[in-house]
Coordinates of C-alpha atoms and ligand atoms in Angstrom, one line a residue:
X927 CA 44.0 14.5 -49.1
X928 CA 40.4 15.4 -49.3
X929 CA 38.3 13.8 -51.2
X930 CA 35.2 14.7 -52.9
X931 CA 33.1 11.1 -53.7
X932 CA 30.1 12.0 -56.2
X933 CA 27.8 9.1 -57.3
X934 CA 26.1 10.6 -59.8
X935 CA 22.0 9.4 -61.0
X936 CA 20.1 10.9 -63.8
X937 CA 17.8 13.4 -61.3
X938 CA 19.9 12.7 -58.5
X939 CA 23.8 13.3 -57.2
X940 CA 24.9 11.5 -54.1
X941 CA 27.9 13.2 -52.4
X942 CA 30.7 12.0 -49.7
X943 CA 33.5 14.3 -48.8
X944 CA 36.4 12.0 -47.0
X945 CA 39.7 12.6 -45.6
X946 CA 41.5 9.5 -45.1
X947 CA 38.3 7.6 -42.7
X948 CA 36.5 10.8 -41.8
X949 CA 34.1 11.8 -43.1
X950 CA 33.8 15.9 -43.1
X951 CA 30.6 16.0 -45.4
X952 CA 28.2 14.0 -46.7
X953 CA 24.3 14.2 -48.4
X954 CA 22.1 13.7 -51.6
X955 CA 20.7 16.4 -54.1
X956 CA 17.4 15.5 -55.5
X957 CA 15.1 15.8 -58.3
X958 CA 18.2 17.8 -60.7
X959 CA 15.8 18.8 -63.9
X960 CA 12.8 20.6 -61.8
X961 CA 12.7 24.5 -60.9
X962 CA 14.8 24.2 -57.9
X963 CA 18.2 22.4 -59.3
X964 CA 17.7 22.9 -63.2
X965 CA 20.8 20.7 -64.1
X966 CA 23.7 19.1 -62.4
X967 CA 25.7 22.1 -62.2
X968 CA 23.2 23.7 -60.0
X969 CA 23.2 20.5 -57.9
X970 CA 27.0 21.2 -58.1
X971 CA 26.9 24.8 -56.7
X972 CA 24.4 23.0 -53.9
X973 CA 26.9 20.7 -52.7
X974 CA 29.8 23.1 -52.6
X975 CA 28.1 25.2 -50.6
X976 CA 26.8 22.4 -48.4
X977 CA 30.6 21.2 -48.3
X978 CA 32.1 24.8 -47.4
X979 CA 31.0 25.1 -44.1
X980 CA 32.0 21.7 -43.4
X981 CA 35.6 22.3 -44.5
X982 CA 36.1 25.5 -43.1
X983 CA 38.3 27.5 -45.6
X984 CA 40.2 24.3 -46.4
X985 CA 39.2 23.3 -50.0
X986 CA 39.1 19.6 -51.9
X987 CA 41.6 17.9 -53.6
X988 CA 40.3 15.7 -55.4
X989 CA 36.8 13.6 -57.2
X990 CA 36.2 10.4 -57.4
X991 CA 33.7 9.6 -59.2
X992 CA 31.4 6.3 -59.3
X993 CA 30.7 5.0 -62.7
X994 CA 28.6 2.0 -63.5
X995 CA 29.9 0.8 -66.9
X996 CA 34.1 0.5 -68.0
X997 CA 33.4 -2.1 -70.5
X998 CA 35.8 -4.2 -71.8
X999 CA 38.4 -1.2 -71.1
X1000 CA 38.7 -0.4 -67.8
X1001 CA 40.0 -2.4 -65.2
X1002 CA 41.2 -0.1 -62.8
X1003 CA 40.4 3.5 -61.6
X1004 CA 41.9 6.1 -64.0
X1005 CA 42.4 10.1 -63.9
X1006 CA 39.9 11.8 -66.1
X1007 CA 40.9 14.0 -68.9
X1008 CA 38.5 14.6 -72.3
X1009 CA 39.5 11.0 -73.9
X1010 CA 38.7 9.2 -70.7
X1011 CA 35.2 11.2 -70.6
X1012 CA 34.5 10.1 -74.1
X1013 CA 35.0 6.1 -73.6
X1014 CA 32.9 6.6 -70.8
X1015 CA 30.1 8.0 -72.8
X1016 CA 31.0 5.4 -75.5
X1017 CA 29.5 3.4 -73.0
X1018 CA 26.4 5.1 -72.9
X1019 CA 23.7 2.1 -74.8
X1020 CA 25.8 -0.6 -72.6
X1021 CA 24.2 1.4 -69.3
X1022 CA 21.7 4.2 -70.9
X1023 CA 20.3 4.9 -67.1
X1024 CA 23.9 5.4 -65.3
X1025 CA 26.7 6.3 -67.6
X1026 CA 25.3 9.4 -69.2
X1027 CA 24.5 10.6 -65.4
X1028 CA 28.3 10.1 -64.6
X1029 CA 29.4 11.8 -67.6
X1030 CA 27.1 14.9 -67.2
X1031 CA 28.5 14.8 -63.2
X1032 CA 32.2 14.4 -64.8
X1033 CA 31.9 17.7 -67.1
X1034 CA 29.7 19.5 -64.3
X1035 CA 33.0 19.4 -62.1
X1036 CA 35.3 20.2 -65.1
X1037 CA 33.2 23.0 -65.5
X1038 CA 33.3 24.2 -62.4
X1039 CA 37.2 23.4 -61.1
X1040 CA 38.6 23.3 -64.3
X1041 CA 42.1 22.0 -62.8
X1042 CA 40.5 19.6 -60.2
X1043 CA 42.0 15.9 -60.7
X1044 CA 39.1 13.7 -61.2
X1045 CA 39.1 9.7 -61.2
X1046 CA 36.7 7.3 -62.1
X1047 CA 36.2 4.1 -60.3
X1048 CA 33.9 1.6 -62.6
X1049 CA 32.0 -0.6 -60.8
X1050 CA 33.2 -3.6 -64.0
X1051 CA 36.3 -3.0 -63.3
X1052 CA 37.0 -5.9 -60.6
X1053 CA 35.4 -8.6 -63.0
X1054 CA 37.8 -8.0 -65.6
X1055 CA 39.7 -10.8 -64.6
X1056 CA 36.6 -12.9 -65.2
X1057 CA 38.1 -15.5 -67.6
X1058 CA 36.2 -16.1 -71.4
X1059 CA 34.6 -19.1 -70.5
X1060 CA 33.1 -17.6 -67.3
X1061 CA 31.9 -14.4 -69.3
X1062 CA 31.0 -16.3 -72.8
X1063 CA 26.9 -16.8 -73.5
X1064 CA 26.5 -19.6 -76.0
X1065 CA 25.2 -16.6 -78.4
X1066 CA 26.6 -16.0 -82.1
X1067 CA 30.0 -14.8 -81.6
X1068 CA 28.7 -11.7 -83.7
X1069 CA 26.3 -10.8 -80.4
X1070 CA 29.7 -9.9 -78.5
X1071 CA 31.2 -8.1 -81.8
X1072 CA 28.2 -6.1 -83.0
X1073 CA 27.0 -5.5 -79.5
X1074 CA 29.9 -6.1 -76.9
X1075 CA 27.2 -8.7 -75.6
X1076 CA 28.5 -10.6 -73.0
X1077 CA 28.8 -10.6 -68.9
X1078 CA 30.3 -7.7 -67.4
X1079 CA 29.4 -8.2 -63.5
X1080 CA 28.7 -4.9 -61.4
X1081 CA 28.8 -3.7 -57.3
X1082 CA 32.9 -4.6 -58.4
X1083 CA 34.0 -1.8 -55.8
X1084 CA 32.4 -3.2 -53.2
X1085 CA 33.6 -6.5 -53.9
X1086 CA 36.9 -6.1 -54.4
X1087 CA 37.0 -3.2 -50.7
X1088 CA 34.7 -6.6 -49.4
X1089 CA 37.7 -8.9 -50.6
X1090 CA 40.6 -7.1 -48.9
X1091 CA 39.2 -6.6 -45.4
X1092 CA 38.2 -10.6 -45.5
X1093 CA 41.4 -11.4 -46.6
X1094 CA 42.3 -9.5 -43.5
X1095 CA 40.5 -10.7 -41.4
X1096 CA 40.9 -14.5 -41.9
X1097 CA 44.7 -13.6 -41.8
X1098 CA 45.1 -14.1 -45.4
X1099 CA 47.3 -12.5 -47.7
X1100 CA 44.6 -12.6 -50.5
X1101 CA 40.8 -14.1 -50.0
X1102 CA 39.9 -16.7 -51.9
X1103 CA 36.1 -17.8 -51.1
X1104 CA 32.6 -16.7 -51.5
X1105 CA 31.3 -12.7 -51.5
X1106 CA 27.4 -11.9 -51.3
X1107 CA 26.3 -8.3 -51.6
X1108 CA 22.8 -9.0 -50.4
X1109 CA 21.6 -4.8 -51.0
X1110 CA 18.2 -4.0 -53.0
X1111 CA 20.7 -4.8 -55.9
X1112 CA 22.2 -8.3 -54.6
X1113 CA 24.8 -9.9 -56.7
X1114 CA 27.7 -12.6 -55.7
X1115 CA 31.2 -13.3 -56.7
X1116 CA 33.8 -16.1 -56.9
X1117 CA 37.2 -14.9 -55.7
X1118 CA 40.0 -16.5 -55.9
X1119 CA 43.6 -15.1 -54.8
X1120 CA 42.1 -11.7 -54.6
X1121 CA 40.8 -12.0 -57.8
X1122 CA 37.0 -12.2 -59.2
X1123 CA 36.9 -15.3 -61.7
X1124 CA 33.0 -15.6 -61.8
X1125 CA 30.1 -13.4 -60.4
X1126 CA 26.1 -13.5 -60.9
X1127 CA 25.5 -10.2 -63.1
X1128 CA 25.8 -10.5 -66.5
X1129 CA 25.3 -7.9 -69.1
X1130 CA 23.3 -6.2 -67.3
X1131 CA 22.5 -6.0 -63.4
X1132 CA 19.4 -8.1 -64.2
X1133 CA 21.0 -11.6 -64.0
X1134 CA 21.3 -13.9 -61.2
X1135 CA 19.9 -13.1 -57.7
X1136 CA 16.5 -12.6 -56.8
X1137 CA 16.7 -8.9 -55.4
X1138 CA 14.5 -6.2 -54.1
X1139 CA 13.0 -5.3 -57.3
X1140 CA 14.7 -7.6 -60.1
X1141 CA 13.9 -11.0 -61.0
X1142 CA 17.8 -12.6 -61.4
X1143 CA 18.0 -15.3 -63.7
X1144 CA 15.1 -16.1 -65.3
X1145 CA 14.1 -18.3 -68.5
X1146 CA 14.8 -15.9 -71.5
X1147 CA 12.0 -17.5 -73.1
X1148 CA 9.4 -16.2 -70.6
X1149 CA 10.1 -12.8 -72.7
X1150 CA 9.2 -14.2 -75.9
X1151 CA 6.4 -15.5 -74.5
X1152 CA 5.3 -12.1 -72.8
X1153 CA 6.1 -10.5 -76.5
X1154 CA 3.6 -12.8 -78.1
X1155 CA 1.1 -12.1 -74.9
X1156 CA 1.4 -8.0 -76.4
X1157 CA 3.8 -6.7 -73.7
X1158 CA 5.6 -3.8 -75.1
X1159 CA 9.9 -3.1 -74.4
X1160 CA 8.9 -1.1 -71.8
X1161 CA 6.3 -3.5 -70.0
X1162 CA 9.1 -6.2 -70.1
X1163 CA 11.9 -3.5 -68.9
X1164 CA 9.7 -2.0 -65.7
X1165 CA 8.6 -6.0 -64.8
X1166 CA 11.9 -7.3 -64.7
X1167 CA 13.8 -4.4 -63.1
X1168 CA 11.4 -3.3 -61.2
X1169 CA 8.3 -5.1 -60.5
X1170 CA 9.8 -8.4 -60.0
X1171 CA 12.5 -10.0 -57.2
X1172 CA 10.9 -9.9 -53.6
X1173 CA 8.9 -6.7 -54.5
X1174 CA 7.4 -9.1 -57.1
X1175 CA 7.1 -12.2 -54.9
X1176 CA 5.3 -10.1 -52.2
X1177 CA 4.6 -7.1 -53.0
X1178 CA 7.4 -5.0 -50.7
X1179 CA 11.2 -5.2 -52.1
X1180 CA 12.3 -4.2 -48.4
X1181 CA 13.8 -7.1 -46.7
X1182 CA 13.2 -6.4 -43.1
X1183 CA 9.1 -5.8 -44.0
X1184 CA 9.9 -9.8 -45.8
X1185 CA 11.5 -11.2 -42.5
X1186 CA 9.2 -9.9 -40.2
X1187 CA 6.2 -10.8 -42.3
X1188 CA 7.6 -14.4 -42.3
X1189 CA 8.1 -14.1 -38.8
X1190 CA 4.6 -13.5 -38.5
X1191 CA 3.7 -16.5 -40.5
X1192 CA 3.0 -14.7 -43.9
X1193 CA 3.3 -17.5 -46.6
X1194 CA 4.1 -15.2 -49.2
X1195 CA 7.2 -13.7 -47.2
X1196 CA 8.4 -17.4 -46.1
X1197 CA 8.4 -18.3 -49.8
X1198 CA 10.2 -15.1 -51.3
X1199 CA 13.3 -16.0 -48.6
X1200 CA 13.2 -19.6 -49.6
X1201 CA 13.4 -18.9 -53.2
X1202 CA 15.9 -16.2 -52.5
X1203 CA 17.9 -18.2 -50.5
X1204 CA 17.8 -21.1 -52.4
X1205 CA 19.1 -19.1 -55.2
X1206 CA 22.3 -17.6 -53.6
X1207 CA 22.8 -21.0 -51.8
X1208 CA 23.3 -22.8 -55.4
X1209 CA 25.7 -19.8 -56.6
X1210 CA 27.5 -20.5 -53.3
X1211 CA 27.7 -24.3 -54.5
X1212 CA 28.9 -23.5 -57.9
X1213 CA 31.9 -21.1 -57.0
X1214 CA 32.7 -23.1 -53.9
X1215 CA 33.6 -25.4 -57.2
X1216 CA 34.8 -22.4 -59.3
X1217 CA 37.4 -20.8 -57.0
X1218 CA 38.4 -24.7 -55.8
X1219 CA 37.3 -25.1 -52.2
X1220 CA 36.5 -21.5 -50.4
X1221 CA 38.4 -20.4 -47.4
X1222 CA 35.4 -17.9 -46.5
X1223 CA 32.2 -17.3 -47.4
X1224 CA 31.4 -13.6 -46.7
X1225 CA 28.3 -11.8 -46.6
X1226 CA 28.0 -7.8 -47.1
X1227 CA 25.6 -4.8 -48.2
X1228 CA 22.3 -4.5 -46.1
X1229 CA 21.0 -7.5 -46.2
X1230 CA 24.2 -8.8 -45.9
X1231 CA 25.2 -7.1 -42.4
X1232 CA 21.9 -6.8 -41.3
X1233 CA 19.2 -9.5 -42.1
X1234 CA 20.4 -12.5 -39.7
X1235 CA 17.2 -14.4 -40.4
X1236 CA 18.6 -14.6 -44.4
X1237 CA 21.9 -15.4 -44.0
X1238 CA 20.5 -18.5 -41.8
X1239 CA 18.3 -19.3 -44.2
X1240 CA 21.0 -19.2 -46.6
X1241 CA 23.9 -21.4 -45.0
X1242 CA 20.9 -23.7 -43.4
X1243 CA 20.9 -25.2 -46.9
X1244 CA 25.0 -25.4 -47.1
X1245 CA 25.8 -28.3 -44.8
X1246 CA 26.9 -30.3 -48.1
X1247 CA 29.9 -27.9 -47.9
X1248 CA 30.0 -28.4 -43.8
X1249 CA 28.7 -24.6 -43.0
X1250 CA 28.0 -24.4 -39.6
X1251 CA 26.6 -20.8 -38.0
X1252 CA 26.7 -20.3 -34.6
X1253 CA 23.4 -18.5 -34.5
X1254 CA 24.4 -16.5 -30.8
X1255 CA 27.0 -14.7 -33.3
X1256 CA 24.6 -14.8 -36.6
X1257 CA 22.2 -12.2 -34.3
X1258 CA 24.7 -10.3 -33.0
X1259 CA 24.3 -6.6 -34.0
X1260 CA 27.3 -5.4 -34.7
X1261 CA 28.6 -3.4 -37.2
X1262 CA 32.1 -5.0 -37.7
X1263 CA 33.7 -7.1 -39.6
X1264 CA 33.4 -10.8 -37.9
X1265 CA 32.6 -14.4 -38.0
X1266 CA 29.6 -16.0 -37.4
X1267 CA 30.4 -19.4 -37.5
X1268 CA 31.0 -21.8 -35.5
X1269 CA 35.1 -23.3 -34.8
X1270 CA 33.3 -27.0 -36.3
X1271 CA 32.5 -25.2 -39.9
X1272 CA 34.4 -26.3 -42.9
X1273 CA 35.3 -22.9 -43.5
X1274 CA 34.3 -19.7 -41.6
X1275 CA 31.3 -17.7 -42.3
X1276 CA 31.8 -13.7 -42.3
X1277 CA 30.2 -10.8 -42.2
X1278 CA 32.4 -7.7 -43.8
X1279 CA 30.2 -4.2 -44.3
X1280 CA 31.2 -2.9 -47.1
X1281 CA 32.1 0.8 -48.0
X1282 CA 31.9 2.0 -51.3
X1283 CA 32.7 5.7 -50.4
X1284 CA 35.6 4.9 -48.7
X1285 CA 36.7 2.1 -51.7
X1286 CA 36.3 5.1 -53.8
X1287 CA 38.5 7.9 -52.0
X1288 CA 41.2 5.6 -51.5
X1289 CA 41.5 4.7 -55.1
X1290 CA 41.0 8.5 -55.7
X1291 CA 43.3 9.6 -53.9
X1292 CA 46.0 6.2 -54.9
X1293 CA 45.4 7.4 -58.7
X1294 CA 45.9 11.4 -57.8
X1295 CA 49.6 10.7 -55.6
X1296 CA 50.5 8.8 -58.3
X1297 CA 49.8 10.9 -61.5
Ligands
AMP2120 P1 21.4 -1.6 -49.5 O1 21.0 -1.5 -51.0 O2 22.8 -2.2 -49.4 O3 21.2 -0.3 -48.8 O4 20.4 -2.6 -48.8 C1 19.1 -2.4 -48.8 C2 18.4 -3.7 -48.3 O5 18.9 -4.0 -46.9 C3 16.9 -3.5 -48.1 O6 16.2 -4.7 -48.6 C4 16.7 -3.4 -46.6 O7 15.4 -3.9 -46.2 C5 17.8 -4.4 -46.1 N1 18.0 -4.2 -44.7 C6 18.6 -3.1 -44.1 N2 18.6 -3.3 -42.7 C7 18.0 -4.5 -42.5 C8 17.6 -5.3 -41.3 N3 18.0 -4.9 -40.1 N4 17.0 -6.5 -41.5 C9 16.7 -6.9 -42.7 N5 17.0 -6.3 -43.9 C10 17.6 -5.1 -43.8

């Protein structure tokens, strides 16, 4: 089956087109809205002629698409028709940057192929097994009725694609243990028999992690604070999504310009991966707890897979929990899956990269052969 994977953004539409682990096509339209691409359907008519060549008079079968938000309905991937749209744009205040860019993406395609089979694949939709006290705030109940306030948890596709090949790997039939997706958007998860029972976003991507641009979990009072001080919605908004995390702590929000500053002796860099890693390494504490001993903890995204100097900084601060890396492995460049520990560790230490686009066909094409 060929699969058509379309991540769709607001002035941007990320594309994928997959057949089984090939991938035929791939490539990202930009800045939809100016002269060149005037809407998403013209970014449409882009990729499908982009794609053509590629497939060479064969034609695709199928979308998947990714979409941020499911709520509190969606816990698995579902086949698109007008209803399913709808929810999904229901959804629109609960992720005002991302779900109205899915749905525009979603009717550009039933536009243009009116009988293609489309799926949507929330990135919520692992957590849904998150159990109420795990996704309660000690808020007025009326928050969560009014509002649907409460902790949703995101980069679920990846988790749960992250889950499975760990699982694999350590020989399990399902993982129970640790996942960290350490990517600009860094967020990890407690798993336990294949399931997600806690995870570090909240209501919003904002919580938890110090990442490449956010600030993770903060003092909510700091806002008030900054309220009284004369900062506006949107001052509070851009400094916390986007001014903030390592970007705030040093002034870059990529990682490898942090390491090698820190390398280099830069104070500033040294503390932004002490206070990220310091972070992450009391989350790996707590769901160590949560889940009821770990049987892996597994690191994924790029950081994840690529920064060796974090993940050491981040299991250096584990040995309550017996973590041991074998740092010849740690700085290994590979780009498998593999261990990194050492056979003395309590439990072993993984790196899994994780594949979105792929987690997304499969479930595409599972929802389309089944339908
Ligand atoms: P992602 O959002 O998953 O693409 O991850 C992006 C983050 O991975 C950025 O902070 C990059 O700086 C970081 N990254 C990618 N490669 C490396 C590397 N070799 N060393 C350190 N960080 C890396």
């Amino acid at each position: 089956m060929i699969i058509l994977v379309i991540n769709s953004g607001s002035s941007s539409l990320k594309y994928q087109v997959r057949e089984g682990d090939d991938v035929l096509a791939e490539g990202l339209v930009e800045r939809i809205g100016e002269a060149e691409v005037p809407d998403h359907a013209a970014a449409l008519d882009r990729v499908d002629g982009e794609v053509a060549t590629a497939l060479g008079g064969r034609s695709i079968d199928a979308v998947g698409h990714r979409v941020v938000h499911g709520g509190e309905r969606f816990s698995e991937p579902v086949l698109i028709d007008n209803e399913i749209t709808r929810a999904i744009e229901r959804l629109n205040p609960l992720a005002p940057l991302h779900n109205p860019a899915a749905v525009t993406g979603i009717r550009a395609i039933t536009e243009k192929w009116p009988h293609m089979p489309q799926v949507a694949v929330f990135d919520t939709a692992f957590h849904r097994t998150l159990p109420e006290h795990a996704w309660r705030y000690a808020v007025p109940d009326e928050l969560y009725r009014r509002f649907g306030i409460r902790r949703y948890g995101f980069h679920g596709t990846s988790h749960a694609y992250v889950a499975r090949a760990a699982a694999e790997l350590v020989g399990a039939e399902a993982l129970t243990g640790i996942i960290a997706h350490l990517g600009n958007g860094a967020s990890v998860t407690a798993v336990r028999d294949g399931r997600s029972i806690d995870t570090s976003m909240g209501f919003t991507p904002l919580e938890g992690l110090v990442m490449g641009t956010r600030s993770g979990d903060i003092d909510p009072s700091i806002l008030l604070f900054l309220m009284r001080e004369g900062y506006s919605e949107q001052d509070l908004d851009a400094l916390l999504n986007r001014n903030s995390g390592l970007k705030g702590l040093t002034g870059t929000n990529d990682m490898r310009s942090v390491t090698e500053a820190a390398e280099s002796g830069t104070e500033r860099a040294q503390l932004a991966i002490e206070v990220a890693s310091y972070r992450l390494a009391k989350y790996v504490g707590g769901y160590h707890v949560a889940v009821g001993g770990a049987q892996a903890l597994v690191f994924t995204a790029g950081i994840g897979e690529n920064a060796a100097a974090f993940r050491s900084a981040v299991v250096s601060k584990l040995g309550a929990l017996g973590l041991e890396l074998d740092e010849d492995r740690n700085s290994e460049r590979s780009k498998v899956a593999r261990a990194i520990s050492t056979s003395s560790s309590a439990f072993p230490v993984l790196v899994v990269p994780t594949n979105e686009e792929a987690a997304i066909a499969e479930a595409t094409a599972d929802v389309v052969s089944r339908s």
